[in-house]
Short mmCIF file of C-alpha atoms in Angstrom, two decimals:
data_model
loop_
_atom_site.label_atom_id
_atom_site.label_comp_id
_atom_site.label_asym_id
_atom_site.label_seq_id
_atom_site.Cartn_x
_atom_site.Cartn_y
_atom_site.Cartn_z
CA MET A 1 -64.42 20.31 -24.65
CA ILE A 2 -63.56 16.87 -26.10
CA ALA A 3 -59.84 16.28 -26.81
CA HIS A 4 -58.89 15.19 -30.29
CA PRO A 5 -57.98 11.44 -30.48
CA LEU A 6 -54.57 12.26 -31.97
CA LEU A 7 -53.80 14.46 -28.96
CA LYS A 8 -54.60 11.52 -26.65
CA VAL A 9 -52.29 9.22 -28.64
CA GLY A 10 -49.53 11.84 -28.53
CA ASN A 11 -49.87 12.20 -24.78
CA LEU A 12 -49.65 8.44 -24.34
CA VAL A 13 -46.50 8.25 -26.47
CA THR A 14 -44.92 11.06 -24.47
CA TYR A 15 -45.89 9.35 -21.20
CA PHE A 16 -44.37 6.00 -22.19
CA MET A 17 -41.19 7.68 -23.51
CA GLU A 18 -40.76 9.49 -20.19
CA LEU A 19 -41.48 6.28 -18.27
CA HIS A 20 -38.85 4.43 -20.35
CA LEU A 21 -36.32 7.21 -19.72
CA VAL A 22 -36.96 7.06 -15.97
CA THR A 23 -36.58 3.26 -16.05
CA VAL A 24 -33.26 3.53 -17.89
CA LEU A 25 -31.99 6.16 -15.46
CA LEU A 26 -32.98 4.00 -12.49
CA TRP A 27 -31.14 1.01 -13.98
CA VAL A 28 -28.06 3.16 -14.54
CA MET A 29 -28.16 4.35 -10.92
CA VAL A 30 -28.52 0.78 -9.63
CA LEU A 31 -25.75 -0.61 -11.82
CA ASP A 32 -23.45 2.19 -10.70
CA CYS A 33 -23.66 1.17 -7.02
CA CYS A 34 -24.04 -2.59 -7.24
CA VAL A 35 -22.06 -4.99 -9.46
CA TRP A 36 -22.03 -8.77 -9.33
CA ALA A 37 -18.57 -10.28 -9.04
CA GLU A 38 -17.33 -13.89 -9.00
CA ALA A 39 -16.71 -13.71 -5.25
CA GLY A 40 -20.22 -12.37 -4.42
CA ILE A 41 -21.73 -8.90 -4.39
CA LEU A 42 -19.65 -5.84 -5.15
CA TYR A 43 -20.80 -2.40 -4.00
CA ARG A 44 -19.00 0.89 -4.42
CA VAL A 45 -18.90 3.82 -2.02
CA GLN A 46 -16.69 6.85 -1.66
CA GLU A 47 -14.62 7.12 1.49
CA GLU A 48 -15.49 9.51 4.33
CA GLN A 49 -19.26 9.30 3.75
CA PRO A 50 -21.52 10.49 6.63
CA PRO A 51 -23.20 8.00 8.99
CA SER A 52 -26.27 6.09 7.70
CA THR A 53 -25.28 6.47 4.05
CA LEU A 54 -27.00 3.66 2.11
CA ILE A 55 -24.45 1.44 0.37
CA GLY A 56 -26.70 -1.31 -1.00
CA SER A 57 -29.85 -3.38 -0.41
CA LEU A 58 -29.34 -7.13 -0.09
CA ALA A 59 -33.05 -7.97 -0.23
CA SER A 60 -33.55 -6.45 -3.67
CA ASP A 61 -30.14 -7.54 -4.97
CA GLN A 62 -30.74 -11.15 -3.87
CA GLY A 63 -34.35 -11.21 -5.04
CA LEU A 64 -35.72 -11.93 -1.56
CA PRO A 65 -39.17 -10.88 -0.25
CA ASP A 66 -39.47 -7.64 1.70
CA SER A 67 -40.43 -9.47 4.91
CA GLY A 68 -39.96 -12.75 6.70
CA HIS A 69 -36.15 -12.71 6.73
CA LEU A 70 -33.64 -11.74 9.40
CA TYR A 71 -30.40 -10.12 8.21
CA LYS A 72 -27.39 -10.14 10.53
CA LEU A 73 -23.96 -8.60 9.90
CA GLU A 74 -21.33 -11.26 10.57
CA VAL A 75 -18.23 -9.46 9.17
CA GLY A 76 -17.85 -5.75 8.44
CA ALA A 77 -18.06 -3.99 11.80
CA PRO A 78 -17.35 -1.31 12.91
CA TYR A 79 -17.57 0.41 9.51
CA LEU A 80 -20.91 -1.15 8.44
CA ARG A 81 -24.33 -1.91 9.90
CA VAL A 82 -27.21 -3.93 8.40
CA GLU A 83 -30.93 -3.29 8.82
CA GLY A 84 -32.24 -6.59 10.18
CA LYS A 85 -35.55 -6.60 8.29
CA THR A 86 -34.53 -5.22 4.87
CA GLY A 87 -30.87 -6.14 4.50
CA ASP A 88 -29.92 -2.53 3.72
CA ILE A 89 -26.23 -1.85 4.36
CA PHE A 90 -25.31 1.55 5.83
CA THR A 91 -22.21 3.37 6.97
CA THR A 92 -21.72 3.95 10.72
CA GLU A 93 -20.38 6.68 12.96
CA ILE A 94 -16.86 5.41 12.24
CA PRO A 95 -15.91 6.84 8.83
CA ILE A 96 -14.37 4.64 6.13
CA ASP A 97 -10.95 6.17 5.46
CA ARG A 98 -9.32 4.52 2.45
CA GLU A 99 -5.84 5.61 3.47
CA THR A 100 -6.05 4.02 6.95
CA LEU A 101 -7.90 0.76 6.20
CA ARG A 102 -5.62 -2.13 7.12
CA ASP A 103 -6.11 -4.02 3.84
CA CYS A 104 -5.50 -0.88 1.77
CA ARG A 105 -2.42 0.68 3.37
CA GLY A 106 0.04 -1.57 1.51
CA LEU A 107 -1.75 -1.59 -1.85
CA VAL A 108 0.29 -1.34 -5.01
CA ARG A 109 -0.25 2.01 -6.70
CA GLY A 110 -3.40 1.96 -8.84
CA LYS A 111 -4.97 -1.12 -7.20
CA PRO A 112 -8.56 -0.82 -5.89
CA CYS A 113 -9.32 -0.92 -2.16
CA PHE A 114 -11.96 -3.35 -0.89
CA LEU A 115 -13.81 -3.73 2.42
CA GLU A 116 -15.21 -7.25 2.83
CA PHE A 117 -18.52 -8.04 4.50
CA GLU A 118 -20.61 -11.10 5.35
CA VAL A 119 -24.33 -11.17 6.16
CA SER A 120 -26.36 -14.19 7.30
CA VAL A 121 -29.97 -14.40 6.11
CA THR A 122 -32.47 -16.50 8.10
CA ASP A 123 -35.90 -17.37 6.72
CA LEU A 124 -38.15 -16.82 9.75
CA ILE A 125 -41.22 -18.26 8.03
CA GLN A 126 -39.86 -21.59 6.76
CA ASN A 127 -37.37 -21.94 9.66
CA GLN A 128 -34.57 -22.97 7.30
CA SER A 129 -30.85 -22.93 7.98
CA PRO A 130 -29.35 -19.48 7.46
CA ARG A 131 -27.80 -18.47 4.18
CA LEU A 132 -24.47 -16.65 4.13
CA ILE A 133 -24.01 -13.74 1.72
CA GLU A 134 -20.47 -12.56 1.08
CA GLY A 135 -19.52 -9.37 -0.68
CA ARG A 136 -17.02 -6.63 -1.08
CA ILE A 137 -17.28 -2.86 -1.03
CA GLU A 138 -14.88 -0.96 -3.26
CA VAL A 139 -13.87 2.09 -1.26
CA GLN A 140 -13.36 4.83 -3.80
CA ASP A 141 -10.85 7.53 -3.14
CA ILE A 142 -11.66 11.19 -2.63
CA ASN A 143 -9.13 13.96 -2.68
CA ASP A 144 -8.64 14.36 1.08
CA ASN A 145 -4.82 14.51 1.22
CA THR A 146 -2.41 17.25 0.14
CA PRO A 147 0.90 16.51 -1.61
CA GLN A 148 3.85 16.87 0.76
CA PHE A 149 7.54 17.40 0.08
CA PRO A 150 10.03 15.62 2.36
CA SER A 151 11.24 18.98 3.72
CA PRO A 152 10.16 22.63 3.52
CA MET A 153 13.61 23.40 2.04
CA LEU A 154 15.15 21.26 -0.68
CA THR A 155 18.72 21.58 -1.86
CA ILE A 156 20.26 20.65 -5.21
CA SER A 157 23.94 20.98 -6.04
CA VAL A 158 24.71 21.96 -9.65
CA PRO A 159 28.33 22.12 -10.92
CA GLU A 160 29.32 25.40 -12.47
CA ASN A 161 30.49 23.73 -15.69
CA THR A 162 27.12 22.08 -16.29
CA HIS A 163 26.06 22.17 -19.93
CA MET A 164 22.75 23.76 -20.90
CA GLY A 165 19.96 21.16 -21.01
CA ALA A 166 21.39 19.09 -18.16
CA LEU A 167 18.79 17.59 -15.82
CA PHE A 168 18.90 17.22 -12.02
CA SER A 169 16.36 15.24 -10.01
CA ILE A 170 14.22 17.20 -7.56
CA PRO A 171 13.00 15.36 -4.42
CA LEU A 172 9.50 14.02 -5.01
CA ALA A 173 6.34 15.05 -3.25
CA THR A 174 4.13 12.25 -1.94
CA ASP A 175 0.33 12.05 -1.73
CA ARG A 176 -1.52 9.39 0.29
CA ASP A 177 -4.50 9.47 -2.07
CA SER A 178 -4.94 7.07 -4.98
CA GLU A 179 -3.21 7.52 -8.29
CA ARG A 180 -6.11 9.54 -9.72
CA ASN A 181 -5.98 12.03 -6.84
CA GLY A 182 -2.21 11.75 -6.33
CA VAL A 183 0.53 14.08 -7.51
CA ALA A 184 -0.34 15.13 -11.04
CA ASP A 185 2.09 17.93 -11.86
CA TYR A 186 4.82 20.25 -10.63
CA ALA A 187 5.43 23.95 -11.20
CA LEU A 188 8.57 26.02 -10.66
CA THR A 189 8.69 29.70 -9.75
CA ALA A 190 11.96 31.62 -10.02
CA GLY A 191 13.03 35.20 -9.40
CA PRO A 192 14.39 37.45 -12.19
CA ASP A 193 18.00 36.36 -11.61
CA ALA A 194 17.16 32.62 -11.82
CA ALA A 195 14.37 32.56 -14.42
CA THR A 196 16.86 32.60 -17.33
CA LEU A 197 19.10 29.94 -15.76
CA PHE A 198 16.69 27.23 -14.56
CA GLY A 199 13.50 25.59 -15.75
CA LEU A 200 11.37 22.57 -14.89
CA GLN A 201 10.88 19.36 -16.82
CA VAL A 202 8.48 16.70 -15.53
CA ALA A 203 9.21 13.15 -16.64
CA GLU A 204 7.10 10.06 -15.98
CA ASP A 205 8.21 6.64 -14.75
CA ARG A 206 5.67 3.84 -14.06
CA GLY A 207 2.91 6.43 -13.77
CA GLU A 208 4.88 8.55 -11.29
CA LYS A 209 5.67 12.19 -12.03
CA LEU A 210 9.40 12.97 -11.70
CA PRO A 211 10.33 16.66 -11.43
CA GLN A 212 13.70 17.58 -12.88
CA LEU A 213 15.57 20.86 -12.81
CA ILE A 214 16.83 21.79 -16.29
CA VAL A 215 19.77 24.16 -16.70
CA LEU A 216 18.98 26.88 -19.27
CA GLY A 217 22.10 29.06 -19.07
CA SER A 218 25.76 29.19 -18.04
CA LEU A 219 26.61 29.20 -14.35
CA ASP A 220 29.50 30.99 -12.68
CA ARG A 221 30.05 30.18 -9.04
CA GLU A 222 32.34 33.17 -8.62
CA LEU A 223 29.48 35.51 -9.55
CA LYS A 224 26.71 33.78 -7.55
CA ASP A 225 26.93 30.54 -5.60
CA SER A 226 23.24 29.80 -4.90
CA TYR A 227 19.71 30.52 -6.15
CA ASP A 228 16.39 30.17 -4.30
CA LEU A 229 13.35 28.94 -6.25
CA THR A 230 9.91 27.66 -5.31
CA ILE A 231 8.69 24.22 -6.36
CA LYS A 232 4.94 23.45 -6.18
CA ALA A 233 3.28 20.01 -6.33
CA VAL A 234 -0.35 19.82 -7.51
CA ASP A 235 -2.57 16.74 -7.24
CA GLY A 236 -5.18 15.52 -9.72
CA GLY A 237 -8.26 16.01 -7.55
CA ASN A 238 -11.16 18.36 -8.12
CA PRO A 239 -10.76 20.78 -6.49
CA GLN A 240 -6.99 20.45 -6.58
CA ARG A 241 -4.72 20.45 -3.54
CA TYR A 242 -1.14 21.65 -3.60
CA SER A 243 1.87 22.47 -1.44
CA SER A 244 5.16 24.27 -2.01
CA ALA A 245 8.76 24.07 -0.83
CA MET A 246 11.82 26.25 -1.27
CA LEU A 247 14.32 24.80 -3.74
CA ARG A 248 17.84 26.06 -3.17
CA VAL A 249 20.24 25.50 -6.08
CA VAL A 250 23.85 25.53 -4.93
CA VAL A 251 26.42 26.18 -7.68
CA ALA A 252 29.42 23.93 -7.03
CA ASP A 253 32.76 23.21 -8.59
CA ALA A 254 32.85 20.77 -11.49
CA ASN A 255 32.34 17.02 -11.31
CA ASP A 256 31.82 16.00 -14.90
CA ASN A 257 30.34 12.50 -14.82
CA SER A 258 27.47 10.87 -12.95
CA PRO A 259 27.57 7.24 -11.82
CA LYS A 260 25.76 4.85 -14.17
CA PHE A 261 24.15 1.62 -13.07
CA GLU A 262 24.79 -1.54 -15.07
CA LYS A 263 21.04 -2.22 -15.11
CA ALA A 264 18.06 0.11 -15.26
CA THR A 265 16.15 -2.18 -12.87
CA TYR A 266 17.09 -5.01 -10.51
CA GLU A 267 14.93 -7.92 -9.39
CA ALA A 268 15.56 -10.66 -6.83
CA GLU A 269 13.80 -13.16 -4.57
CA VAL A 270 14.39 -13.86 -0.89
CA SER A 271 12.83 -16.49 1.35
CA GLU A 272 10.84 -15.15 4.27
CA ASN A 273 12.86 -17.33 6.68
CA SER A 274 16.20 -15.87 5.56
CA PRO A 275 18.36 -14.96 8.57
CA VAL A 276 19.54 -11.46 9.38
CA GLY A 277 22.73 -10.76 7.44
CA HIS A 278 21.73 -12.86 4.44
CA SER A 279 22.86 -11.19 1.17
CA VAL A 280 20.02 -10.71 -1.30
CA LEU A 281 21.34 -8.73 -4.25
CA GLN A 282 24.19 -6.51 -5.40
CA VAL A 283 23.67 -3.37 -7.45
CA LYS A 284 26.63 -1.86 -9.25
CA ALA A 285 27.30 1.52 -10.84
CA ASN A 286 30.38 2.90 -12.62
CA ASP A 287 31.78 6.44 -12.76
CA SER A 288 34.41 7.39 -15.36
CA ASP A 289 35.75 10.22 -13.21
CA MET A 290 39.02 9.81 -11.33
CA GLY A 291 39.79 10.03 -7.62
CA PRO A 292 37.02 11.02 -5.20
CA ASN A 293 34.84 12.11 -8.14
CA GLY A 294 34.77 8.47 -9.30
CA GLU A 295 34.29 6.80 -5.92
CA ILE A 296 30.69 5.70 -5.43
CA GLU A 297 28.52 5.45 -2.35
CA TYR A 298 25.18 3.58 -2.38
CA THR A 299 22.08 4.46 -0.36
CA LEU A 300 18.44 3.39 -0.27
CA HIS A 301 16.27 6.15 -1.75
CA GLN A 302 12.59 6.83 -1.07
CA ALA A 303 12.30 3.49 0.70
CA LEU A 304 9.05 3.69 2.66
CA ASP A 305 8.37 1.65 5.79
CA PRO A 306 8.92 -1.17 6.38
CA VAL A 307 11.77 -1.41 3.80
CA PRO A 308 14.39 0.43 5.93
CA LYS A 309 13.61 -1.91 8.85
CA LEU A 310 13.96 -5.07 6.76
CA LEU A 311 16.87 -4.32 4.40
CA ARG A 312 20.17 -2.47 4.47
CA ILE A 313 22.74 -1.73 1.78
CA ASP A 314 26.50 -1.72 2.08
CA ARG A 315 27.41 1.84 1.16
CA SER A 316 30.67 0.78 -0.51
CA THR A 317 29.80 -2.48 -2.31
CA GLY A 318 26.09 -2.04 -3.12
CA ILE A 319 25.24 -5.43 -1.57
CA ILE A 320 21.74 -5.52 -0.06
CA TYR A 321 21.39 -7.57 3.15
CA VAL A 322 18.50 -8.76 5.29
CA LYS A 323 18.30 -6.43 8.29
CA GLY A 324 15.14 -7.56 10.07
CA PRO A 325 12.77 -10.56 10.12
CA LEU A 326 10.84 -11.00 6.88
CA ASP A 327 7.21 -12.06 6.82
CA ARG A 328 5.59 -12.63 3.43
CA GLU A 329 2.17 -12.50 5.03
CA GLU A 330 2.82 -8.91 6.12
CA ILE A 331 4.51 -7.69 2.93
CA SER A 332 5.30 -9.75 -0.16
CA ASP A 333 7.07 -7.21 -2.37
CA LEU A 334 9.76 -4.72 -1.38
CA THR A 335 10.22 -1.91 -3.92
CA PHE A 336 12.56 1.05 -3.65
CA TYR A 337 15.27 3.02 -5.41
CA VAL A 338 19.02 2.78 -4.86
CA VAL A 339 21.01 5.96 -5.41
CA ALA A 340 24.65 5.87 -6.46
CA ARG A 341 26.43 9.11 -5.53
CA ASP A 342 30.07 9.91 -6.14
CA LYS A 343 32.39 11.50 -3.55
CA GLY A 344 33.44 14.53 -5.51
CA PRO A 345 33.16 17.98 -3.98
CA GLN A 346 30.04 18.42 -6.09
CA PRO A 347 28.58 14.88 -6.00
CA LYS A 348 26.60 13.53 -8.93
CA SER A 349 24.11 10.75 -8.57
CA SER A 350 21.86 8.37 -10.43
CA LYS A 351 19.31 5.83 -9.29
CA THR A 352 17.95 2.43 -10.21
CA PHE A 353 14.68 0.72 -9.31
CA VAL A 354 14.84 -2.48 -7.21
CA THR A 355 12.11 -5.08 -6.67
CA ILE A 356 12.61 -7.89 -4.15
CA LYS A 357 9.92 -10.57 -3.92
CA VAL A 358 9.55 -12.32 -0.56
CA THR A 359 8.81 -16.01 -1.17
CA ASP A 360 6.65 -18.14 1.11
CA GLN A 361 7.59 -20.75 3.68
CA ASN A 362 5.08 -22.88 5.54
CA ASP A 363 5.40 -20.89 8.76
CA ASN A 364 1.74 -20.36 9.60
CA SER A 365 -0.61 -22.93 11.07
CA PRO A 366 -4.21 -22.85 9.90
CA ALA A 367 -6.52 -20.66 11.94
CA VAL A 368 -9.90 -22.09 12.98
CA GLU A 369 -12.52 -19.52 13.93
CA ILE A 370 -15.91 -20.58 15.30
CA ARG A 371 -18.74 -18.11 15.64
CA GLY A 372 -22.49 -18.07 15.96
CA ILE A 373 -24.81 -18.19 12.98
CA GLY A 374 -28.48 -17.38 12.55
CA LEU A 375 -30.75 -18.11 15.51
CA VAL A 376 -28.41 -20.42 17.45
CA THR A 377 -27.06 -18.51 20.44
CA HIS A 378 -23.35 -18.46 21.27
CA SER A 379 -21.68 -17.26 24.45
CA ASP A 380 -18.12 -17.86 25.70
CA GLY A 381 -17.52 -20.84 23.42
CA VAL A 382 -20.89 -22.47 24.17
CA ALA A 383 -23.71 -22.98 21.65
CA LYS A 384 -27.23 -23.83 22.78
CA ILE A 385 -29.60 -25.73 20.49
CA SER A 386 -33.05 -27.10 21.17
CA GLU A 387 -33.45 -30.88 20.94
CA ASP A 388 -36.38 -30.53 18.51
CA MET A 389 -34.36 -28.76 15.80
CA PRO A 390 -34.33 -30.72 12.52
CA VAL A 391 -31.35 -32.69 11.24
CA GLY A 392 -29.03 -30.42 9.29
CA THR A 393 -29.51 -27.39 11.55
CA ALA A 394 -26.45 -25.14 11.52
CA VAL A 395 -24.96 -24.78 15.01
CA ALA A 396 -22.02 -22.53 14.10
CA LEU A 397 -20.09 -20.96 11.24
CA VAL A 398 -16.52 -22.26 11.01
CA GLN A 399 -13.93 -20.26 9.10
CA VAL A 400 -10.59 -21.89 8.31
CA SER A 401 -7.78 -19.77 6.89
CA ASP A 402 -4.03 -19.94 6.32
CA ARG A 403 -1.87 -16.87 5.77
CA ASP A 404 0.62 -18.81 3.65
CA GLU A 405 0.24 -19.16 -0.11
CA GLY A 406 0.14 -21.96 -2.69
CA GLU A 407 0.14 -25.52 -1.38
CA ASN A 408 1.13 -24.24 2.05
CA ALA A 409 -2.28 -22.59 2.30
CA VAL A 410 -4.47 -25.48 1.10
CA VAL A 411 -6.30 -26.58 4.27
CA THR A 412 -8.29 -29.72 5.07
CA CYS A 413 -10.84 -29.42 7.89
CA VAL A 414 -12.67 -32.25 9.73
CA VAL A 415 -14.74 -32.85 12.86
CA ALA A 416 -12.85 -35.13 15.23
CA GLY A 417 -14.42 -37.91 17.25
CA ASP A 418 -17.80 -39.65 17.18
CA VAL A 419 -20.26 -36.79 17.51
CA PRO A 420 -23.49 -36.14 15.56
CA PHE A 421 -22.09 -33.13 13.73
CA GLN A 422 -20.46 -32.52 10.36
CA LEU A 423 -19.03 -29.67 8.29
CA ARG A 424 -20.81 -28.45 5.16
CA PRO A 425 -19.34 -25.78 2.83
CA ALA A 426 -21.05 -22.46 3.50
CA SER A 427 -20.02 -20.62 0.35
CA ASP A 428 -19.20 -21.44 -3.26
CA SER A 429 -16.70 -18.57 -3.45
CA ALA A 430 -14.12 -20.07 -1.08
CA SER A 431 -10.43 -19.80 -1.92
CA ASP A 432 -7.71 -22.32 -1.09
CA ASN A 433 -6.47 -20.30 1.88
CA LYS A 434 -9.88 -19.29 3.25
CA ARG A 435 -12.90 -21.56 3.55
CA LYS A 436 -16.15 -21.37 5.50
CA TYR A 437 -18.30 -24.23 6.72
CA PHE A 438 -21.57 -24.71 8.54
CA LEU A 439 -21.25 -27.01 11.56
CA GLN A 440 -24.56 -28.86 11.38
CA THR A 441 -26.31 -31.78 13.06
CA THR A 442 -26.31 -35.20 11.38
CA THR A 443 -28.84 -37.02 13.58
CA PRO A 444 -31.76 -35.96 15.81
CA LEU A 445 -30.69 -34.64 19.21
CA ASP A 446 -32.19 -36.07 22.40
CA TYR A 447 -31.77 -34.12 25.62
CA GLU A 448 -32.78 -37.15 27.69
CA ARG A 449 -29.85 -39.17 26.23
CA VAL A 450 -27.02 -36.65 25.78
CA ARG A 451 -27.22 -33.12 27.13
CA GLU A 452 -23.83 -31.78 26.06
CA TYR A 453 -21.23 -32.39 23.32
CA ARG A 454 -17.66 -31.23 22.97
CA VAL A 455 -17.05 -30.74 19.21
CA GLU A 456 -13.39 -30.52 18.19
CA ILE A 457 -12.49 -29.22 14.72
CA VAL A 458 -9.06 -30.04 13.26
CA ALA A 459 -7.47 -28.14 10.35
CA VAL A 460 -4.32 -29.37 8.54
CA ASP A 461 -2.50 -27.55 5.74
CA SER A 462 -0.72 -29.16 2.75
CA GLY A 463 2.78 -27.90 3.51
CA ASN A 464 5.82 -30.12 4.04
CA PRO A 465 5.93 -30.67 6.93
CA ALA A 466 2.23 -30.02 7.43
CA LEU A 467 1.02 -27.71 10.19
CA SER A 468 -2.26 -28.14 12.04
CA SER A 469 -4.43 -26.47 14.63
CA THR A 470 -7.63 -27.24 16.50
CA ASN A 471 -10.53 -25.39 18.03
CA SER A 472 -13.50 -26.70 19.96
CA LEU A 473 -17.08 -25.77 20.71
CA LYS A 474 -19.30 -26.90 23.56
CA VAL A 475 -22.83 -27.65 22.31
CA GLN A 476 -25.56 -27.76 24.97
CA VAL A 477 -28.87 -29.43 24.06
CA THR A 478 -31.87 -27.68 25.59
CA ASP A 479 -35.03 -29.56 26.61
CA VAL A 480 -38.51 -29.45 25.10
CA ASN A 481 -41.70 -31.12 26.42
CA ASP A 482 -41.49 -34.27 24.29
CA ASN A 483 -42.16 -37.00 26.93
CA SER A 484 -45.52 -38.00 28.57
CA PRO A 485 -45.74 -38.81 32.31
CA VAL A 486 -45.70 -42.55 33.17
CA PHE A 487 -46.55 -44.57 36.30
CA SER A 488 -44.05 -47.02 37.65
CA PRO A 489 -45.20 -49.61 38.32
CA THR A 490 -48.29 -49.59 36.13
CA LEU A 491 -50.36 -51.76 38.58
CA PHE A 492 -51.01 -50.86 42.23
CA GLU A 493 -52.74 -53.09 44.79
CA VAL A 494 -54.11 -51.46 47.97
CA ASP A 495 -55.93 -53.19 50.85
CA PHE A 496 -58.68 -51.20 52.57
CA ALA A 497 -60.23 -51.95 55.95
CA ARG A 498 -63.82 -53.05 55.77
CA ARG A 499 -65.12 -50.03 57.60
CA THR A 500 -63.17 -47.03 56.47
CA SER A 501 -64.24 -43.42 56.93
CA ARG A 502 -64.69 -41.21 53.94
CA GLY A 503 -61.73 -39.00 52.95
CA ILE A 504 -58.98 -41.20 54.41
CA ARG A 505 -55.90 -41.20 52.06
CA TRP A 506 -54.54 -44.70 51.60
CA TRP A 507 -52.06 -44.27 48.73
CA MET A 508 -50.50 -41.51 46.67
CA LEU A 509 -49.71 -42.13 43.00
CA LEU A 510 -46.75 -40.20 41.57
CA PRO A 511 -46.27 -40.29 37.81
CA ARG A 512 -42.77 -39.49 36.49
CA THR A 513 -41.60 -37.90 33.32
CA LEU A 514 -38.21 -37.68 31.54
CA THR A 515 -38.83 -34.03 30.74
CA VAL A 516 -37.30 -31.43 33.06
CA ALA A 517 -37.43 -27.78 34.03
CA ALA A 518 -40.56 -25.75 33.33
CA THR A 519 -42.14 -28.44 31.11
CA GLN A 520 -42.20 -31.31 33.69
CA SER A 521 -45.40 -30.46 35.62
CA TRP A 522 -47.89 -33.35 35.87
CA SER A 523 -51.43 -33.97 37.04
CA THR A 524 -53.77 -36.87 37.71
CA ALA A 525 -57.34 -36.47 36.67
CA LEU A 526 -59.40 -39.71 36.77
CA LEU A 527 -59.67 -42.98 38.69
CA LEU A 528 -62.09 -45.72 37.67
CA THR A 529 -62.91 -47.83 40.75
CA HIS A 530 -65.22 -50.55 41.89
CA PRO A 531 -66.97 -50.11 44.17
CA PRO A 532 -67.69 -46.43 43.48
CA GLU A 533 -67.16 -45.44 47.12
CA VAL A 534 -63.42 -45.31 46.38
CA SER A 535 -62.34 -42.13 44.59
CA LEU A 536 -59.15 -40.32 43.58
CA ARG A 537 -58.67 -36.67 44.46
CA SER A 538 -56.82 -34.73 41.79
CA ALA A 539 -53.42 -33.38 42.83
CA GLN A 540 -50.61 -31.49 41.17
CA SER A 541 -46.94 -31.51 41.88
CA GLN A 542 -43.59 -30.92 40.26
CA GLU A 543 -40.51 -33.09 40.41
CA ARG A 544 -37.54 -31.32 42.00
#
């Protein structure tokens, strides 16, 4: 049977439409896992992935051939490994846990978490200097943490003369996951005797859910002085995680007014070299009640580590003091709440949000790190390079960084002394406080002239006064067979007796060479003489 031409055309159209759809889907899948950023390559991977999960392929992303290159992971262990021939990046046996990564533990809520990596690429065919590829992996959160209340039993004191509609703050639940998988909602369960008296209202402040107990009916302490309810916190993951705590509402005698802060938020700056006892900020609240009901006591509220170790508040005056040594490089912003609570028999409270920015001082010297790169071997601070390597060969990768910020972190780096080496920038994506250089040769190396160099690298920051640091590398030049044997002297005169027996040795010629080790063997092969009765027997030796 012969197919109709229109059927053939229709099949071709269907084939090309399906091929186009597959191409589009493949591009979508690729774009979802690999994104180009200003600082290099950006991949994305969810945390807690099993070992050998493919994160990205550097060969295809960089447009390099499938063979002839050597890929080596320079930064990223122990969470990453790189296939040497293809440049594929995989996870390892050590899982990537977003909540425990050092660079992600102190992230501001809602900020992405990145794991940095560096891979050197060496062209094995053209024998060029290695190329350094830098990138970041955005570690995406999964819902692997359950919301937790500060205690399995929470207590709230509510005065008996509280008006209907009054709100009382319930202690918050915390979730170590990201904002998307963090605490999303609260639910309140009450028995028949409390269901008509209490309800739940969830407010929102800076993206944080704030549970509040709302009074729905009149309270009488003489009839019942406490009620037990259940508060549940639910996160935003799929599937959701949740936990519960008992909420005990204690009905207390009246204290009509809550303290009120003069500001809704407070902000201040403190230098990181401020001494212990230095006053940073004063918060102030007022209470219109009289006597103990109007006396206010201040406390830090929901201040996570390291805030309680670094700051303290005077409970009577509201002045916040430096308690421990500050280090901007460890934490640059201290955020917390301050609660003002009166001293009435049924205390009322209110809170304000405080932000203290730790400003920088030039208290960190630049750090100079020297490590191997490409095919040049490094061991215990010693690099070995063959004398026949071309000018411009990279001997080491030098990373200079400064933990300060601003001008205090701008670092200048030079090679000290008269040595045939120089620094060349290794990456276009360097920042002021972190730069990478290739330490490369500037002139041909000659083992027979100089066999070893001590290369000292000096880094100086731009602070006032400036701080500096040094690091050094021993470079050993290895020998190649680049010198021919020579006779010294070039002319020999030997007197023979007139009647001399055959085979008598009269003189031994020893050529010398500048080359050493396994390449310095020599041989003699030919002697032109007159008369022909004199001959040279070939011999071999090796200089010791």
